[in-house]
PDB file of C-alpha atoms and ligand atoms in Angstrom:
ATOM      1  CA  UNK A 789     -14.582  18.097   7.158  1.00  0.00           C
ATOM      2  CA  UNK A 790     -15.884  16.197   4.350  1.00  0.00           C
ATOM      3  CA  UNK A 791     -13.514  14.145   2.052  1.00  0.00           C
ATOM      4  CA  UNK A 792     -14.080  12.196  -1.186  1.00  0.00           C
ATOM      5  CA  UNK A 793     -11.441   9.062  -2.303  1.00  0.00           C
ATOM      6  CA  UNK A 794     -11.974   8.130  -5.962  1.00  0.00           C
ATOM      7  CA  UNK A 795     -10.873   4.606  -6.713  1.00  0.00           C
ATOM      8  CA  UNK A 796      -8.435   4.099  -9.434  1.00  0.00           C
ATOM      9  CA  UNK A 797      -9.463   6.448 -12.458  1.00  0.00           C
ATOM     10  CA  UNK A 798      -9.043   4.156 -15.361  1.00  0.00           C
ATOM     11  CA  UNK A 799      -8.526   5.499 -18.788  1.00  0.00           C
ATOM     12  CA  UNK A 800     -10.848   7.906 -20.854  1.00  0.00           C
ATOM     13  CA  UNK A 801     -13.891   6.379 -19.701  1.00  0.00           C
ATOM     14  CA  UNK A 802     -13.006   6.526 -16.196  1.00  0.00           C
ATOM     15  CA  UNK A 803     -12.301  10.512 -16.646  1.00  0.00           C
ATOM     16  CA  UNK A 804     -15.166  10.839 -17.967  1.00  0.00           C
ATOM     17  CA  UNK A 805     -17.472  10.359 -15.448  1.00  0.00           C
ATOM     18  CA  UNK A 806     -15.153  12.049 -12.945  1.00  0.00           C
ATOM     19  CA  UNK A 807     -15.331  14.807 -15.116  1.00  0.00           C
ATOM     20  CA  UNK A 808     -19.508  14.372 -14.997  1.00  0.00           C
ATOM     21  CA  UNK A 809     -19.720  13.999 -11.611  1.00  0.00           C
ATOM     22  CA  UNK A 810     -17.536  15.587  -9.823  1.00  0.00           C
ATOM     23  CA  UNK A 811     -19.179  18.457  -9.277  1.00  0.00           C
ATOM     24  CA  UNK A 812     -22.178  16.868  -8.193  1.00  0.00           C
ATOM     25  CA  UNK A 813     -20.740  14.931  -5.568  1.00  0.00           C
ATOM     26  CA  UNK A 814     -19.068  18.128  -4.185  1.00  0.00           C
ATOM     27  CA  UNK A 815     -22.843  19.985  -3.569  1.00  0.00           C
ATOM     28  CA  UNK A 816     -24.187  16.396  -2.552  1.00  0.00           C
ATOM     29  CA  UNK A 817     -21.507  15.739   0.615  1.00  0.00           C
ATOM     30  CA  UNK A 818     -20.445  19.329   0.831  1.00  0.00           C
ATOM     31  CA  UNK A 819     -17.006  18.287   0.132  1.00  0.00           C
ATOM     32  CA  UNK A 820     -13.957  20.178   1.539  1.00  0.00           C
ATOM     33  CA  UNK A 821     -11.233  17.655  -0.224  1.00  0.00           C
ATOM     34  CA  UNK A 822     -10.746  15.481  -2.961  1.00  0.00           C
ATOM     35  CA  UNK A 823      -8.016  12.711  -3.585  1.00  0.00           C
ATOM     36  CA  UNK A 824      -7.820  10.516  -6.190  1.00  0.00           C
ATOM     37  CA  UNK A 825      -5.802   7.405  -7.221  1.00  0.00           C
ATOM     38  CA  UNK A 826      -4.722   8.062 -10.768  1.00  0.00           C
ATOM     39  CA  UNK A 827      -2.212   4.994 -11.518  1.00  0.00           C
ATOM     40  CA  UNK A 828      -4.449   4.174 -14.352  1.00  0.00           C
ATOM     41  CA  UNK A 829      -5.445   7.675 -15.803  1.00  0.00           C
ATOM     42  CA  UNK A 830      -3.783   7.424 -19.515  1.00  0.00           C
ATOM     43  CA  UNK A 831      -5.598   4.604 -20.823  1.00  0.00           C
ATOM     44  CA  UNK A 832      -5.140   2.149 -17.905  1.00  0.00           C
ATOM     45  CA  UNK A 833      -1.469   2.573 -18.021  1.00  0.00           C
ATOM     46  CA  UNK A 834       0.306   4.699 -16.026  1.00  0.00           C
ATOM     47  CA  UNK A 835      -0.117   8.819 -16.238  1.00  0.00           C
ATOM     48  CA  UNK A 836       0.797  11.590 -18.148  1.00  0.00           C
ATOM     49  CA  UNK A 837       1.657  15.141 -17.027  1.00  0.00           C
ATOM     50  CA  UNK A 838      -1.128  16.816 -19.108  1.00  0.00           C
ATOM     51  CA  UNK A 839      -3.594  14.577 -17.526  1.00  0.00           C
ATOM     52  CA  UNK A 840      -2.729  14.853 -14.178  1.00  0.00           C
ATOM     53  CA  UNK A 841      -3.266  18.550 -14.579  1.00  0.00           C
ATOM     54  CA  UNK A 842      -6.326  18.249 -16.180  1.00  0.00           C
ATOM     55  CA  UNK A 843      -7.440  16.323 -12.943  1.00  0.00           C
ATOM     56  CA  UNK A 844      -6.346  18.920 -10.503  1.00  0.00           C
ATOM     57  CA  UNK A 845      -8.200  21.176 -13.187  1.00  0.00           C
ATOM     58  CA  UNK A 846     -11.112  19.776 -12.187  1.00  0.00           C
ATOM     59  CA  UNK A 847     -11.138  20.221  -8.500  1.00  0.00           C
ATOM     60  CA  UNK A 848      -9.540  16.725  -7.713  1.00  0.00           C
ATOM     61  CA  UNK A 849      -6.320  18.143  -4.819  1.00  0.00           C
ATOM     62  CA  UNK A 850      -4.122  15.494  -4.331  1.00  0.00           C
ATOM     63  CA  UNK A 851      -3.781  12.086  -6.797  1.00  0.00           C
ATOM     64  CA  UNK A 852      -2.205   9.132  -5.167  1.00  0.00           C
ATOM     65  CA  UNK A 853      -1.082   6.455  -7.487  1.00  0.00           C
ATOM     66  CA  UNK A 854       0.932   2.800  -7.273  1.00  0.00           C
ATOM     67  CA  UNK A 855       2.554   0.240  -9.137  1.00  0.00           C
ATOM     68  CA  UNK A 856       1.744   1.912 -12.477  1.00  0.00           C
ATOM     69  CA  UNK A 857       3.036   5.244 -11.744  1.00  0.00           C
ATOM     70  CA  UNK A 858       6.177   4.929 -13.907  1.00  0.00           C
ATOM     71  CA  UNK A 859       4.011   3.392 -17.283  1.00  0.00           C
ATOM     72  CA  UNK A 860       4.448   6.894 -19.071  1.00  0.00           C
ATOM     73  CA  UNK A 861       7.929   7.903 -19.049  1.00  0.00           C
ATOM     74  CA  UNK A 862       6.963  11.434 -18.938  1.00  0.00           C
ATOM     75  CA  UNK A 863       6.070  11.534 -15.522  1.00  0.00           C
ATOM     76  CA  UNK A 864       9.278  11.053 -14.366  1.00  0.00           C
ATOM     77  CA  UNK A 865      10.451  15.083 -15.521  1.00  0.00           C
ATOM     78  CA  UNK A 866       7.353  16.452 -13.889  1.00  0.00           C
ATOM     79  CA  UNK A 867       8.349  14.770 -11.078  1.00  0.00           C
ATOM     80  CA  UNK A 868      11.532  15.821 -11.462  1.00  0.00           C
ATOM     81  CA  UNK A 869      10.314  19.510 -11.885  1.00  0.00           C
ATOM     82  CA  UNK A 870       8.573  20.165  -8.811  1.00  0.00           C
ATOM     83  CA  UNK A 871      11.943  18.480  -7.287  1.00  0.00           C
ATOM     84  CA  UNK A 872      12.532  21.751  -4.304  1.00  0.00           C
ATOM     85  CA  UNK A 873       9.399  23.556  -5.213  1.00  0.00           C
ATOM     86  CA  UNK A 874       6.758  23.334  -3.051  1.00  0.00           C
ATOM     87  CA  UNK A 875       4.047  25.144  -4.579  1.00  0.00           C
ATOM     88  CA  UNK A 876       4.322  23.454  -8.218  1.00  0.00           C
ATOM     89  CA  UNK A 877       1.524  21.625  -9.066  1.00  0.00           C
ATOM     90  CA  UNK A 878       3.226  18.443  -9.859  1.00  0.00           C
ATOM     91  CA  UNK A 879       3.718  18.600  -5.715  1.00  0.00           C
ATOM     92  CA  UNK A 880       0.438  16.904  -5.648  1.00  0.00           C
ATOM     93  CA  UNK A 881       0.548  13.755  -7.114  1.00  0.00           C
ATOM     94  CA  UNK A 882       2.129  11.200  -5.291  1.00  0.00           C
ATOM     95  CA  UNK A 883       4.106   7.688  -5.921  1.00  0.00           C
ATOM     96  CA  UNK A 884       4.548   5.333  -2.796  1.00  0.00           C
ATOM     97  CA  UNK A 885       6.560   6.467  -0.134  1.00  0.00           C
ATOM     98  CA  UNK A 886       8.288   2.705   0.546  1.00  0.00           C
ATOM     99  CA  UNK A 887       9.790   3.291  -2.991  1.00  0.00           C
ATOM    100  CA  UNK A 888      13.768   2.685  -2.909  1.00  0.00           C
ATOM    101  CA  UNK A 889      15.479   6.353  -1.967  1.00  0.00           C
ATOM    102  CA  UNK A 890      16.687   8.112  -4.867  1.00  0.00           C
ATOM    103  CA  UNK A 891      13.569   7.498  -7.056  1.00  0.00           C
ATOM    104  CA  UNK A 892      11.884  10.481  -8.186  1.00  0.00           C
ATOM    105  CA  UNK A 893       8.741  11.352  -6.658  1.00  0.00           C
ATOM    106  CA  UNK A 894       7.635  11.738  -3.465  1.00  0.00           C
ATOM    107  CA  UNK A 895       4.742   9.792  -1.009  1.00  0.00           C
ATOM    108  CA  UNK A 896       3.699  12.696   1.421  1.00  0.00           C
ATOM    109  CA  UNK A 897       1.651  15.852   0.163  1.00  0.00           C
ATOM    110  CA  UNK A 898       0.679  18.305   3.048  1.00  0.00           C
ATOM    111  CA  UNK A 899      -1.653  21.329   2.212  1.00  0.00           C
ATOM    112  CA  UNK A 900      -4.260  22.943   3.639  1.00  0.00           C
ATOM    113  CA  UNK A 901      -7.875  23.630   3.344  1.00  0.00           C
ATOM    114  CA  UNK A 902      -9.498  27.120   4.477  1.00  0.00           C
ATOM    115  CA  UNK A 903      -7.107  26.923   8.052  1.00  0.00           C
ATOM    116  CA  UNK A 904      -7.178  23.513   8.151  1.00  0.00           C
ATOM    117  CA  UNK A 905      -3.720  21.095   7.338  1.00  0.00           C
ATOM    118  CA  UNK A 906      -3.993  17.653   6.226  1.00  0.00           C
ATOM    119  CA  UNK A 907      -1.618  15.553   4.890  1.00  0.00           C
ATOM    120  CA  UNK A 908      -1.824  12.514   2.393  1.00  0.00           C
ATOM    121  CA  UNK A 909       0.151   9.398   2.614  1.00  0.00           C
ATOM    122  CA  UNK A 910       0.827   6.733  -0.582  1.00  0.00           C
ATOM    123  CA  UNK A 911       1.973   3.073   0.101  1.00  0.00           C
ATOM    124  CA  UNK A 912       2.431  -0.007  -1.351  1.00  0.00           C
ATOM    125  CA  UNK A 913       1.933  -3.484  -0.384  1.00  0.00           C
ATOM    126  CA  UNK A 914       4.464  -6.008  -0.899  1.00  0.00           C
ATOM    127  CA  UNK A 915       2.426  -8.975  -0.627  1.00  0.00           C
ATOM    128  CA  UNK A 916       1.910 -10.450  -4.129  1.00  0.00           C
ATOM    129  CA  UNK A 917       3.850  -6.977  -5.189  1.00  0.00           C
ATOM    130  CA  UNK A 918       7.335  -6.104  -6.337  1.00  0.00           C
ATOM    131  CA  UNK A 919       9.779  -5.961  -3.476  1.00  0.00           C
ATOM    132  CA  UNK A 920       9.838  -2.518  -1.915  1.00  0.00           C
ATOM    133  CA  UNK A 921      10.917  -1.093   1.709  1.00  0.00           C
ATOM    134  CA  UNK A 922       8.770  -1.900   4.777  1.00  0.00           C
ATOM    135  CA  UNK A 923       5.410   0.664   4.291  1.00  0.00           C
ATOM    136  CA  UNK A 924       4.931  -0.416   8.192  1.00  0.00           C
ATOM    137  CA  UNK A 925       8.376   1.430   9.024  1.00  0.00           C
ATOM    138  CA  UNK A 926       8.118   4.200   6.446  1.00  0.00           C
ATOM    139  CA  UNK A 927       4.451   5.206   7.518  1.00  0.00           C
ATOM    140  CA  UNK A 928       5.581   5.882  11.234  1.00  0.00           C
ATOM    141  CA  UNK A 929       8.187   8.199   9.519  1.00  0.00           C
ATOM    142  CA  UNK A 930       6.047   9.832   7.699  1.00  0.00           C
ATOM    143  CA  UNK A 931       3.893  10.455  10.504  1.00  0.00           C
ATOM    144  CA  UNK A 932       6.645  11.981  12.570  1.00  0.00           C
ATOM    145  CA  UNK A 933       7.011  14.204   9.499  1.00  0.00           C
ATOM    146  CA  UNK A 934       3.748  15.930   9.737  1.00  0.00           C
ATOM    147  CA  UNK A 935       1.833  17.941  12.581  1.00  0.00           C
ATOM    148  CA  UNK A 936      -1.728  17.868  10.702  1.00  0.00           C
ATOM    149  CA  UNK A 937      -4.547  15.918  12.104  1.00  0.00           C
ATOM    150  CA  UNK A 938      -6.312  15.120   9.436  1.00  0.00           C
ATOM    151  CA  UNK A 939      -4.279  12.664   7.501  1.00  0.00           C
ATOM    152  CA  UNK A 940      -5.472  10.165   4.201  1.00  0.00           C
ATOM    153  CA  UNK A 941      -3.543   7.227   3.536  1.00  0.00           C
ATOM    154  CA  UNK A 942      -3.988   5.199   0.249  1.00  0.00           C
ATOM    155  CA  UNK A 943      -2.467   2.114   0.753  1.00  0.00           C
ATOM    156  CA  UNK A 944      -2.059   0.280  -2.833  1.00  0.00           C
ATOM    157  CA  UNK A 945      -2.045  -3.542  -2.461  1.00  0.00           C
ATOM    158  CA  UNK A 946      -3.050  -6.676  -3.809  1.00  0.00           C
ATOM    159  CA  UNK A 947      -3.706  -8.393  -0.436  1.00  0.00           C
ATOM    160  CA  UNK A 948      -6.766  -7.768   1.969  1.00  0.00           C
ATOM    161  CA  UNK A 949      -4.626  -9.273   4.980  1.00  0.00           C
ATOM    162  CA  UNK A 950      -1.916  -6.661   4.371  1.00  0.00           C
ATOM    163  CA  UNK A 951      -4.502  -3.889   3.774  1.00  0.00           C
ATOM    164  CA  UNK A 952      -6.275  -4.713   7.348  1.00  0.00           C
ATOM    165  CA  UNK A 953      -3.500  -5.024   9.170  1.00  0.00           C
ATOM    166  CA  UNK A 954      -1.978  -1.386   7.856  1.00  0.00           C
ATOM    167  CA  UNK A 955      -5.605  -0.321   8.997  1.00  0.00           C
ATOM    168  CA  UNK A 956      -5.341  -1.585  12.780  1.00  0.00           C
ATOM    169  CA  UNK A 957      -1.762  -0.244  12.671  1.00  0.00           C
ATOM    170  CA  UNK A 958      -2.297   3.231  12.131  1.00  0.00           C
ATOM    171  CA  UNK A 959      -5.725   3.134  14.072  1.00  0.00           C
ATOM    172  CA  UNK A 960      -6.116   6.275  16.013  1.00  0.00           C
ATOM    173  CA  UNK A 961      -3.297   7.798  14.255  1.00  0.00           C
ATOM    174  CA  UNK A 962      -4.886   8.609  10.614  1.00  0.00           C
ATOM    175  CA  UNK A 963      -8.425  10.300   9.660  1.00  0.00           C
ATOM    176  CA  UNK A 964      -8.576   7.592   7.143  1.00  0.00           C
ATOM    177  CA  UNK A 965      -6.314   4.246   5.491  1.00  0.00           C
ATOM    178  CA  UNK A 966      -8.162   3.181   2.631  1.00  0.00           C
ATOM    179  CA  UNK A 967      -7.223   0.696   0.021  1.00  0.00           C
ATOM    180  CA  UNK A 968      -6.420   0.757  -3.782  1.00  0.00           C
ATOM    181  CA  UNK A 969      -5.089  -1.445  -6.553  1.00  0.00           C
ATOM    182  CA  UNK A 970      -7.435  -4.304  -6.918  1.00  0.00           C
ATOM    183  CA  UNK A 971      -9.871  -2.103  -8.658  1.00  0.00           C
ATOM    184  CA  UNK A 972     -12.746  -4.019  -6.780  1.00  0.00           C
ATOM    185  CA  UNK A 973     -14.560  -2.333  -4.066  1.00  0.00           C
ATOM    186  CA  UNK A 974     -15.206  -3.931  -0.634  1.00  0.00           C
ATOM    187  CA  UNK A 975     -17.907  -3.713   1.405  1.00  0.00           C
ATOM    188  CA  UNK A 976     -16.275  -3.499   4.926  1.00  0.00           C
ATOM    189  CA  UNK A 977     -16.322   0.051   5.234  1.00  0.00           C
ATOM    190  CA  UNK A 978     -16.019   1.121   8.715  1.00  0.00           C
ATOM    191  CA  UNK A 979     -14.851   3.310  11.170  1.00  0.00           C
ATOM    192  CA  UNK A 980     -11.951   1.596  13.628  1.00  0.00           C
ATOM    193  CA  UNK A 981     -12.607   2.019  17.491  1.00  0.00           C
ATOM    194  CA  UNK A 982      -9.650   4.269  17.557  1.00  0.00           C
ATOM    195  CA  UNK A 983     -11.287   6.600  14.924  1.00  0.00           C
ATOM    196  CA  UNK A 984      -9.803   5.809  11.944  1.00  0.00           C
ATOM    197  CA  UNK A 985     -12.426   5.238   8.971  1.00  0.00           C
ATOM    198  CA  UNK A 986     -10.811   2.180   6.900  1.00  0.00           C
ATOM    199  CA  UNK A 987     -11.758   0.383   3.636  1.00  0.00           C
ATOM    200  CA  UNK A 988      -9.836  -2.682   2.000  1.00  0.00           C
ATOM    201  CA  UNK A 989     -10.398  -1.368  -1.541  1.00  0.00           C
ATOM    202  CA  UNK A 990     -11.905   1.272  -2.528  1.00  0.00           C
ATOM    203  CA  UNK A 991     -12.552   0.293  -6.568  1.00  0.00           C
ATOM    204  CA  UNK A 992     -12.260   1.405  -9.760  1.00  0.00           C
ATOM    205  CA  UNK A 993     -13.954   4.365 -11.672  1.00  0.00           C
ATOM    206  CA  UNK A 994     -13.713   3.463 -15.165  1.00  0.00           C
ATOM    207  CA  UNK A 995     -15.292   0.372 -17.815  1.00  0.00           C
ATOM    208  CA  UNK A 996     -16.557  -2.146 -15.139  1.00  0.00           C
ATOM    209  CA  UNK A 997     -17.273  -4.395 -18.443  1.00  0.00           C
ATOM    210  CA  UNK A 998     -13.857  -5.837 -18.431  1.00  0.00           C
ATOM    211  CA  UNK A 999     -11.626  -7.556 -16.214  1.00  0.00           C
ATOM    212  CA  UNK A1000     -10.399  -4.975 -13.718  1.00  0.00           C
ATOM    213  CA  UNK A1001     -10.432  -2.500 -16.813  1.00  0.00           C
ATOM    214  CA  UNK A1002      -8.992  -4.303 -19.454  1.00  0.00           C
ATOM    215  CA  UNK A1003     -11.067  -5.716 -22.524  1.00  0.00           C
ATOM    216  CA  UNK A1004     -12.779  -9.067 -20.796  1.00  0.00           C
ATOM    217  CA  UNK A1005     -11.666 -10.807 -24.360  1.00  0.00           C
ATOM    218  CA  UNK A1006      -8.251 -10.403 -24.058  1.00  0.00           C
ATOM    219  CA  UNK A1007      -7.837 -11.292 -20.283  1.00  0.00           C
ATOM    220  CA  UNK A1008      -9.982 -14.485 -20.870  1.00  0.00           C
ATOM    221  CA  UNK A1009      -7.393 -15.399 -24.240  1.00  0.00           C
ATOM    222  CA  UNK A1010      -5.022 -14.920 -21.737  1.00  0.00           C
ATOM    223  CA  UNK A1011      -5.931 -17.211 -19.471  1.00  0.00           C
ATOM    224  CA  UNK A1012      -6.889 -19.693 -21.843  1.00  0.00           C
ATOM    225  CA  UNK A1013      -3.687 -19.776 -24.033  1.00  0.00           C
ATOM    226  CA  UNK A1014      -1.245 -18.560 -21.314  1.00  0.00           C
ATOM    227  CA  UNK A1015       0.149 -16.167 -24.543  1.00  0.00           C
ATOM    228  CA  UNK A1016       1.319 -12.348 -23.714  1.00  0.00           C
ATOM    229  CA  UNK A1017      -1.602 -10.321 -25.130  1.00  0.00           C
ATOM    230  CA  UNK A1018      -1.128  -6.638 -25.555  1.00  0.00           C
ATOM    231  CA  UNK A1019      -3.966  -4.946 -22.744  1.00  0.00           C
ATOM    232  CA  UNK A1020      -7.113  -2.120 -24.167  1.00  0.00           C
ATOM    233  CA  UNK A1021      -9.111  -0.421 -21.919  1.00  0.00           C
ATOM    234  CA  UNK A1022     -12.456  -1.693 -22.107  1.00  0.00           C
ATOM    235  CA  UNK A1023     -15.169   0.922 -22.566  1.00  0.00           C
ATOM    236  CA  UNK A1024     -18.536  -0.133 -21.284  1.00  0.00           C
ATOM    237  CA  UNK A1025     -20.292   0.027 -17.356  1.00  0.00           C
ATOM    238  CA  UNK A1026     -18.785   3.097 -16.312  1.00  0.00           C
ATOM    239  CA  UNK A1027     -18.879   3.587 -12.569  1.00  0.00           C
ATOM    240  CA  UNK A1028     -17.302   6.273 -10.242  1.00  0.00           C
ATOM    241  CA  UNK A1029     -16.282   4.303  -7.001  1.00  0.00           C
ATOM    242  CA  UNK A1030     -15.372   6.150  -3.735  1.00  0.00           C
ATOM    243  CA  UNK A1031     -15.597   6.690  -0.320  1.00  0.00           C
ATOM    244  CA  UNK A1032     -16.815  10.163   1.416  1.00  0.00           C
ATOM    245  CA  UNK A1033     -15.091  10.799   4.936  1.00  0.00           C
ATOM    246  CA  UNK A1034     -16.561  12.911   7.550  1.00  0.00           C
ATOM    247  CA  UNK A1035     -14.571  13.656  10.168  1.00  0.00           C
ATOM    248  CA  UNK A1036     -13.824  15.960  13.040  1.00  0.00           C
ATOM    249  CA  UNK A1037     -10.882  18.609  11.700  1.00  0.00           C
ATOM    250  CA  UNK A1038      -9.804  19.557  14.970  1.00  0.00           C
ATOM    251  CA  UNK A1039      -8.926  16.001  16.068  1.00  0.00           C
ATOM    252  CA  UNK A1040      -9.069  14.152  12.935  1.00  0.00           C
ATOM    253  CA  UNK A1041     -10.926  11.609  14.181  1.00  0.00           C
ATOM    254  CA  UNK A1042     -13.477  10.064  11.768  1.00  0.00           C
ATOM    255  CA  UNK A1043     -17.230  10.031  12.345  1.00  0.00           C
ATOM    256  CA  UNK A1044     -17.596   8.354   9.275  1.00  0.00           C
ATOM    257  CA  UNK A1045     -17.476   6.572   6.078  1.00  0.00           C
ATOM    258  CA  UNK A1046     -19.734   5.892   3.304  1.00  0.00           C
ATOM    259  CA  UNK A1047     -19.162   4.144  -0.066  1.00  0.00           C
ATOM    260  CA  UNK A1048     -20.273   5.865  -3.558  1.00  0.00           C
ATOM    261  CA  UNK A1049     -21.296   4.014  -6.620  1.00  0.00           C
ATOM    262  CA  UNK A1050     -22.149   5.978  -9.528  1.00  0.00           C
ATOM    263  CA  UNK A1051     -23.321   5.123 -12.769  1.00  0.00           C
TER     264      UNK A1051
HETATM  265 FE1  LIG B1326      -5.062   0.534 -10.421  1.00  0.00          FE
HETATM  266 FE1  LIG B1327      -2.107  -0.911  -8.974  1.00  0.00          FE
END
């Protein structure tokens, strides 16, 4: 089974090129899934219903997301929609599981492809991140919630040290842990002796002009003059980043992992 991760989508730009090259990439690797982070979808901020569905339009199956999930207010009803339906579409995107209970959303999507289940996982870090439950602890429940073998885990956070360790943790236990939210790829792609393929950031597919996907101008006023500056989207560079699993569907083991740049 093949499987292509696209790093945070930002903005128009960033759809865009997904849009472009999607289908592309799916002849290319002979994809069987596609997951996407889309915390940054509606102009860098956040998500809209309309644009999710426009995603899973496009062939992307499950969208993953993080600290920016709740940026567009709207999301909260189509979350709240798909609340007890299974088969809605709204099923498929996903908000961190280590949120507190009672928020809306969900952090597990399990589907299948031709006969085959897989599941996806979303975390967050909490290491330079708002305070949130243990992912550690709520990623071993979530594993005794599923029975497919090939299981995707985004895990969205700011620190590398947090992001390996998550990796060793569930190695041997998940297809694939790879790591969002810093919107800068890494290049330590690799798959873990216990078979899990594992990535500490996976990158951003949007303006690569900016600073992480905002207009470079306004980040570097920032930083001079310590004043609050209201963010754009910067426009320019657009790259697709992503990583393209192969693994073994009938033990979910992977074989391996490559990273995708596109321009
Ligand atoms: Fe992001
Ligand atoms: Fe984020």
């Amino acid at each position: 089974m093949q499987i292509l991760f696209i790093g945070d989508i930002f903005g128009r730009p960033g759809r865009t090129i997904v849009k472009e090259r999607l289908p592309g990439l799916v002849k290319e690797h002979a994809l069987d899934l596609v997951i996407a982070n889309g915390e940054n979808v509606a102009a860098g901020f956040g998500i809209t219903p309309a644009l999710a569905e426009d995603l899973f339009d496009i062939g992307i199956d499950v969208l993953t997301s993080g600290n920016h999930i709740w940026d567009k207010r709207e999301i909260i009803s189509y979350f709240e929609e798909a609340d007890g339906n299974p088969y809605s579409t709204a099923r498929r995107l996903l908000r961190p599981a280590n949120y507190p209970p009672r928020m809306p959303g969900w952090g597990i999507y399990q589907g299948s492809k031709g006969q085959i289940p897989y599941a996806v996982l979303n975390l967050q870090g909490r290491v330079f991140m708002p305070s949130n439950d243990d992912p550690f602890r709520v990623v071993d429940q979530l594993l005794n919630e599923t029975s497919a073998k090939v299981i995707l885990v985004d895990m969205h956070a700011e620190a590398t040290s947090e992001k390996i360790s998550m990796g060793w943790y569930l190695d041997g236990r998940v297809t694939a842990l790879v790591g969002t939210h810093t919107h800068v790829p890494t290049a330590d792609e690799r798959v873990l002796p216990g078979g899990t393929a594992y990535v500490t950031d996976v990158g951003m597919t949007g303006p690569h002009d900016g600073v992480i996907g905002v207009k470079k101008e306004l980040i570097l006023d920032r930083f001079l003059t310590n004043m609050p500056i209201r963010f754009e989207a910067a426009t320019g560079d657009v790259r697709l980043n992503g990583i393209v699993v192969d693994c073994d569907e009938t033990t979910g083991r992977a074989r391996g992992i490559k990273r995708i740049t596109l321009r």
